[in-house]
mmCIF file of C-alpha atoms in Angstrom:
data_model
loop_
_atom_site.group_PDB
_atom_site.id
_atom_site.type_symbol
_atom_site.label_atom_id
_atom_site.label_comp_id
_atom_site.label_asym_id
_atom_site.label_seq_id
_atom_site.Cartn_x
_atom_site.Cartn_y
_atom_site.Cartn_z
ATOM 1 C CA UNK A 1 3.237 62.497 -16.508
ATOM 2 C CA UNK A 2 4.471 60.499 -13.479
ATOM 3 C CA UNK A 3 1.226 61.174 -11.578
ATOM 4 C CA UNK A 4 -0.706 59.960 -14.608
ATOM 5 C CA UNK A 5 1.283 56.721 -14.685
ATOM 6 C CA UNK A 6 0.965 56.241 -10.926
ATOM 7 C CA UNK A 7 -2.829 56.315 -11.176
ATOM 8 C CA UNK A 8 -2.915 53.462 -13.690
ATOM 9 C CA UNK A 9 -4.357 50.101 -12.575
ATOM 10 C CA UNK A 10 -2.194 48.087 -14.981
ATOM 11 C CA UNK A 11 1.578 48.322 -14.510
ATOM 12 C CA UNK A 12 2.523 47.259 -18.038
ATOM 13 C CA UNK A 13 4.517 50.049 -19.742
ATOM 14 C CA UNK A 14 2.934 49.382 -23.136
ATOM 15 C CA UNK A 15 -0.575 49.897 -21.775
ATOM 16 C CA UNK A 16 0.495 53.010 -19.892
ATOM 17 C CA UNK A 17 2.028 54.539 -23.010
ATOM 18 C CA UNK A 18 -1.036 53.733 -25.132
ATOM 19 C CA UNK A 19 -3.339 55.305 -22.558
ATOM 20 C CA UNK A 20 -1.086 58.340 -22.271
ATOM 21 C CA UNK A 21 -1.098 58.771 -26.049
ATOM 22 C CA UNK A 22 -4.908 58.521 -26.050
ATOM 23 C CA UNK A 23 -5.181 61.032 -23.200
ATOM 24 C CA UNK A 24 -2.799 63.554 -24.777
ATOM 25 C CA UNK A 25 -3.498 63.636 -28.531
ATOM 26 C CA UNK A 26 -1.570 66.877 -29.035
ATOM 27 C CA UNK A 27 1.686 65.043 -28.204
ATOM 28 C CA UNK A 28 1.264 62.578 -31.061
ATOM 29 C CA UNK A 29 3.491 63.302 -34.061
ATOM 30 C CA UNK A 30 1.528 64.366 -37.106
ATOM 31 C CA UNK A 31 1.675 61.883 -39.965
ATOM 32 C CA UNK A 32 2.300 63.059 -43.496
ATOM 33 C CA UNK A 33 -0.756 62.684 -45.683
ATOM 34 C CA UNK A 34 -0.490 61.026 -49.075
ATOM 35 C CA UNK A 35 -1.493 63.271 -51.956
ATOM 36 C CA UNK A 36 -4.549 62.366 -54.014
ATOM 37 C CA UNK A 37 -2.382 61.668 -57.071
ATOM 38 C CA UNK A 38 -0.114 59.290 -55.124
ATOM 39 C CA UNK A 39 -3.155 57.562 -53.607
ATOM 40 C CA UNK A 40 -4.654 57.063 -57.085
ATOM 41 C CA UNK A 41 -1.397 55.649 -58.472
ATOM 42 C CA UNK A 42 -1.023 53.327 -55.460
ATOM 43 C CA UNK A 43 -4.599 52.106 -55.796
ATOM 44 C CA UNK A 44 -4.119 51.534 -59.518
ATOM 45 C CA UNK A 45 -0.942 49.525 -58.939
ATOM 46 C CA UNK A 46 -2.352 47.500 -56.067
ATOM 47 C CA UNK A 47 -5.734 46.555 -57.472
ATOM 48 C CA UNK A 48 -6.320 47.469 -61.087
ATOM 49 C CA UNK A 49 -2.884 46.629 -62.507
ATOM 50 C CA UNK A 50 -2.667 43.278 -60.748
ATOM 51 C CA UNK A 51 -6.265 42.587 -61.716
ATOM 52 C CA UNK A 52 -5.406 43.121 -65.383
ATOM 53 C CA UNK A 53 -2.587 40.601 -65.024
ATOM 54 C CA UNK A 54 -4.616 38.023 -63.037
ATOM 55 C CA UNK A 55 -8.068 38.230 -64.646
ATOM 56 C CA UNK A 56 -7.366 36.419 -67.943
ATOM 57 C CA UNK A 57 -6.126 33.289 -66.157
ATOM 58 C CA UNK A 58 -8.885 33.554 -63.540
ATOM 59 C CA UNK A 59 -11.532 33.747 -66.274
ATOM 60 C CA UNK A 60 -10.014 30.680 -67.953
ATOM 61 C CA UNK A 61 -9.955 28.698 -64.705
ATOM 62 C CA UNK A 62 -13.424 29.651 -63.449
ATOM 63 C CA UNK A 63 -15.305 29.911 -66.726
ATOM 64 C CA UNK A 64 -17.086 32.969 -68.075
ATOM 65 C CA UNK A 65 -20.351 32.536 -66.174
ATOM 66 C CA UNK A 66 -18.905 31.942 -62.707
ATOM 67 C CA UNK A 67 -16.112 34.483 -63.170
ATOM 68 C CA UNK A 68 -18.497 37.292 -64.130
ATOM 69 C CA UNK A 69 -20.923 36.382 -61.333
ATOM 70 C CA UNK A 70 -18.208 36.180 -58.673
ATOM 71 C CA UNK A 71 -16.457 39.362 -59.828
ATOM 72 C CA UNK A 72 -19.749 41.280 -59.790
ATOM 73 C CA UNK A 73 -20.582 40.009 -56.294
ATOM 74 C CA UNK A 74 -17.049 40.769 -55.077
ATOM 75 C CA UNK A 75 -17.207 44.268 -56.577
ATOM 76 C CA UNK A 76 -20.500 45.067 -54.846
ATOM 77 C CA UNK A 77 -19.371 43.743 -51.449
ATOM 78 C CA UNK A 78 -15.955 45.471 -51.711
ATOM 79 C CA UNK A 79 -17.525 48.797 -52.681
ATOM 80 C CA UNK A 80 -19.986 48.690 -49.783
ATOM 81 C CA UNK A 81 -17.193 47.772 -47.365
ATOM 82 C CA UNK A 82 -14.877 50.536 -48.604
ATOM 83 C CA UNK A 83 -17.630 53.149 -48.353
ATOM 84 C CA UNK A 84 -18.487 52.066 -44.796
ATOM 85 C CA UNK A 85 -14.816 52.133 -43.786
ATOM 86 C CA UNK A 86 -14.422 55.608 -45.299
ATOM 87 C CA UNK A 87 -17.414 56.871 -43.314
ATOM 88 C CA UNK A 88 -16.008 55.406 -40.095
ATOM 89 C CA UNK A 89 -12.574 56.841 -40.836
ATOM 90 C CA UNK A 90 -14.056 60.337 -41.297
ATOM 91 C CA UNK A 91 -15.419 60.222 -37.748
ATOM 92 C CA UNK A 92 -12.425 58.454 -36.134
ATOM 93 C CA UNK A 93 -9.099 59.015 -37.862
ATOM 94 C CA UNK A 94 -7.372 55.871 -36.573
ATOM 95 C CA UNK A 95 -6.161 52.589 -38.055
ATOM 96 C CA UNK A 96 -8.602 49.826 -38.977
ATOM 97 C CA UNK A 97 -7.816 47.653 -35.928
ATOM 98 C CA UNK A 98 -8.419 50.656 -33.662
ATOM 99 C CA UNK A 99 -11.731 51.277 -35.442
ATOM 100 C CA UNK A 100 -12.581 47.667 -34.589
ATOM 101 C CA UNK A 101 -11.665 48.302 -30.957
ATOM 102 C CA UNK A 102 -13.892 51.389 -30.843
ATOM 103 C CA UNK A 103 -16.799 49.440 -32.342
ATOM 104 C CA UNK A 104 -16.449 45.994 -30.741
ATOM 105 C CA UNK A 105 -13.768 46.230 -28.033
ATOM 106 C CA UNK A 106 -10.723 43.967 -27.838
ATOM 107 C CA UNK A 107 -12.424 41.227 -29.867
ATOM 108 C CA UNK A 108 -12.931 43.639 -32.782
ATOM 109 C CA UNK A 109 -9.313 44.782 -32.605
ATOM 110 C CA UNK A 110 -7.897 41.265 -32.835
ATOM 111 C CA UNK A 111 -10.433 40.203 -35.463
ATOM 112 C CA UNK A 112 -9.538 43.079 -37.796
ATOM 113 C CA UNK A 113 -5.777 42.933 -37.124
ATOM 114 C CA UNK A 114 -5.874 39.176 -37.801
ATOM 115 C CA UNK A 115 -7.886 39.689 -40.980
ATOM 116 C CA UNK A 116 -5.427 42.314 -42.255
ATOM 117 C CA UNK A 117 -2.503 39.953 -41.558
ATOM 118 C CA UNK A 118 -4.334 37.014 -43.180
ATOM 119 C CA UNK A 119 -5.237 39.012 -46.299
ATOM 120 C CA UNK A 120 -1.618 40.159 -46.678
ATOM 121 C CA UNK A 121 -0.475 36.541 -46.303
ATOM 122 C CA UNK A 122 -2.923 35.481 -49.033
ATOM 123 C CA UNK A 123 -1.782 38.304 -51.357
ATOM 124 C CA UNK A 124 1.850 37.301 -50.861
ATOM 125 C CA UNK A 125 1.063 33.615 -51.414
ATOM 126 C CA UNK A 126 -0.826 34.361 -54.612
ATOM 127 C CA UNK A 127 2.070 36.474 -55.881
ATOM 128 C CA UNK A 128 4.498 33.607 -55.219
ATOM 129 C CA UNK A 129 2.273 31.248 -57.196
ATOM 130 C CA UNK A 130 1.777 33.821 -59.977
ATOM 131 C CA UNK A 131 5.524 34.458 -60.291
ATOM 132 C CA UNK A 132 6.424 30.759 -60.316
ATOM 133 C CA UNK A 133 3.791 29.812 -62.920
ATOM 134 C CA UNK A 134 4.735 32.789 -65.093
ATOM 135 C CA UNK A 135 8.418 31.825 -65.036
ATOM 136 C CA UNK A 136 7.588 28.176 -65.773
ATOM 137 C CA UNK A 137 5.361 29.228 -68.696
ATOM 138 C CA UNK A 138 8.131 31.457 -70.003
ATOM 139 C CA UNK A 139 10.558 28.522 -69.959
ATOM 140 C CA UNK A 140 7.977 26.247 -71.612
ATOM 141 C CA UNK A 141 7.308 28.791 -74.378
ATOM 142 C CA UNK A 142 11.014 28.808 -75.238
ATOM 143 C CA UNK A 143 11.250 24.988 -75.084
ATOM 144 C CA UNK A 144 13.547 25.031 -72.048
ATOM 145 C CA UNK A 145 13.420 22.867 -68.950
ATOM 146 C CA UNK A 146 11.683 24.921 -66.280
ATOM 147 C CA UNK A 147 12.974 24.995 -62.707
ATOM 148 C CA UNK A 148 10.739 23.465 -60.060
ATOM 149 C CA UNK A 149 8.091 25.548 -58.343
ATOM 150 C CA UNK A 150 9.900 25.163 -55.017
ATOM 151 C CA UNK A 151 13.203 26.411 -56.492
ATOM 152 C CA UNK A 152 11.531 29.482 -57.985
ATOM 153 C CA UNK A 153 9.713 30.254 -54.739
ATOM 154 C CA UNK A 154 12.945 29.945 -52.734
ATOM 155 C CA UNK A 155 14.747 32.371 -55.056
ATOM 156 C CA UNK A 156 11.838 34.825 -54.867
ATOM 157 C CA UNK A 157 11.777 34.443 -51.080
ATOM 158 C CA UNK A 158 15.512 35.177 -50.872
ATOM 159 C CA UNK A 159 15.010 38.313 -52.969
ATOM 160 C CA UNK A 160 11.891 39.643 -51.240
ATOM 161 C CA UNK A 161 12.549 38.800 -47.584
ATOM 162 C CA UNK A 162 15.296 41.420 -47.086
ATOM 163 C CA UNK A 163 12.981 44.025 -48.614
ATOM 164 C CA UNK A 164 10.390 43.125 -45.990
ATOM 165 C CA UNK A 165 12.840 44.091 -43.253
ATOM 166 C CA UNK A 166 12.831 47.725 -44.378
ATOM 167 C CA UNK A 167 10.544 49.575 -41.994
ATOM 168 C CA UNK A 168 10.075 52.823 -43.901
ATOM 169 C CA UNK A 169 8.563 52.531 -47.348
ATOM 170 C CA UNK A 170 10.155 55.857 -48.329
ATOM 171 C CA UNK A 171 13.536 54.102 -48.372
ATOM 172 C CA UNK A 172 12.338 51.752 -51.111
ATOM 173 C CA UNK A 173 12.097 54.367 -53.881
ATOM 174 C CA UNK A 174 14.445 52.536 -56.262
ATOM 175 C CA UNK A 175 12.699 49.190 -55.756
ATOM 176 C CA UNK A 176 9.310 50.903 -56.135
ATOM 177 C CA UNK A 177 10.449 52.528 -59.388
ATOM 178 C CA UNK A 178 11.601 49.144 -60.735
ATOM 179 C CA UNK A 179 8.267 47.591 -59.710
ATOM 180 C CA UNK A 180 6.307 50.402 -61.380
ATOM 181 C CA UNK A 181 8.283 49.930 -64.584
ATOM 182 C CA UNK A 182 7.641 46.169 -64.583
ATOM 183 C CA UNK A 183 3.914 46.707 -63.956
ATOM 184 C CA UNK A 184 3.630 49.235 -66.806
ATOM 185 C CA UNK A 185 5.510 46.950 -69.219
ATOM 186 C CA UNK A 186 3.285 44.005 -68.176
ATOM 187 C CA UNK A 187 0.085 45.975 -68.683
ATOM 188 C CA UNK A 188 1.233 47.208 -72.081
ATOM 189 C CA UNK A 189 2.155 43.613 -73.020
ATOM 190 C CA UNK A 190 -1.273 42.301 -71.991
#
């Protein structure tokens, strides 16, 4: 191990450890695989369930013609992209940014890692807006004075930020169960 590190051109420990991990794949800890049933439930919750909740308002805002056209186009592009990613992942079982590095070098790594971070930021932002408008509509339907959008977003931020500090998703079983229950009740309501 020490001879391996001594031969490295770059003295940064992070680079040395990454190269060592690439050179010695048998030393990497094996990750637990998600079962097919859990993957299906996660996909349903992440895409289909939220789509059921978002689509009625999106159709109202965009209009029937544009909404159907854009959803069809988005479906085709997403399906092609997912199939291509699955094919790449079968040949190289690494994360998406590392697939980008294998295909396009450092530029591909940062492009994909940045895109993943940006898409997560957009999902979170849309959820904040969805939650605040839903709460304001709930107040309006009961003829109550609704809190401001900023106040609702601050409360949601105070509730969700500590959950974001949890590194292992397995420790969030109770929160996940509550979220699943809310999603099921929402879908049944819609």
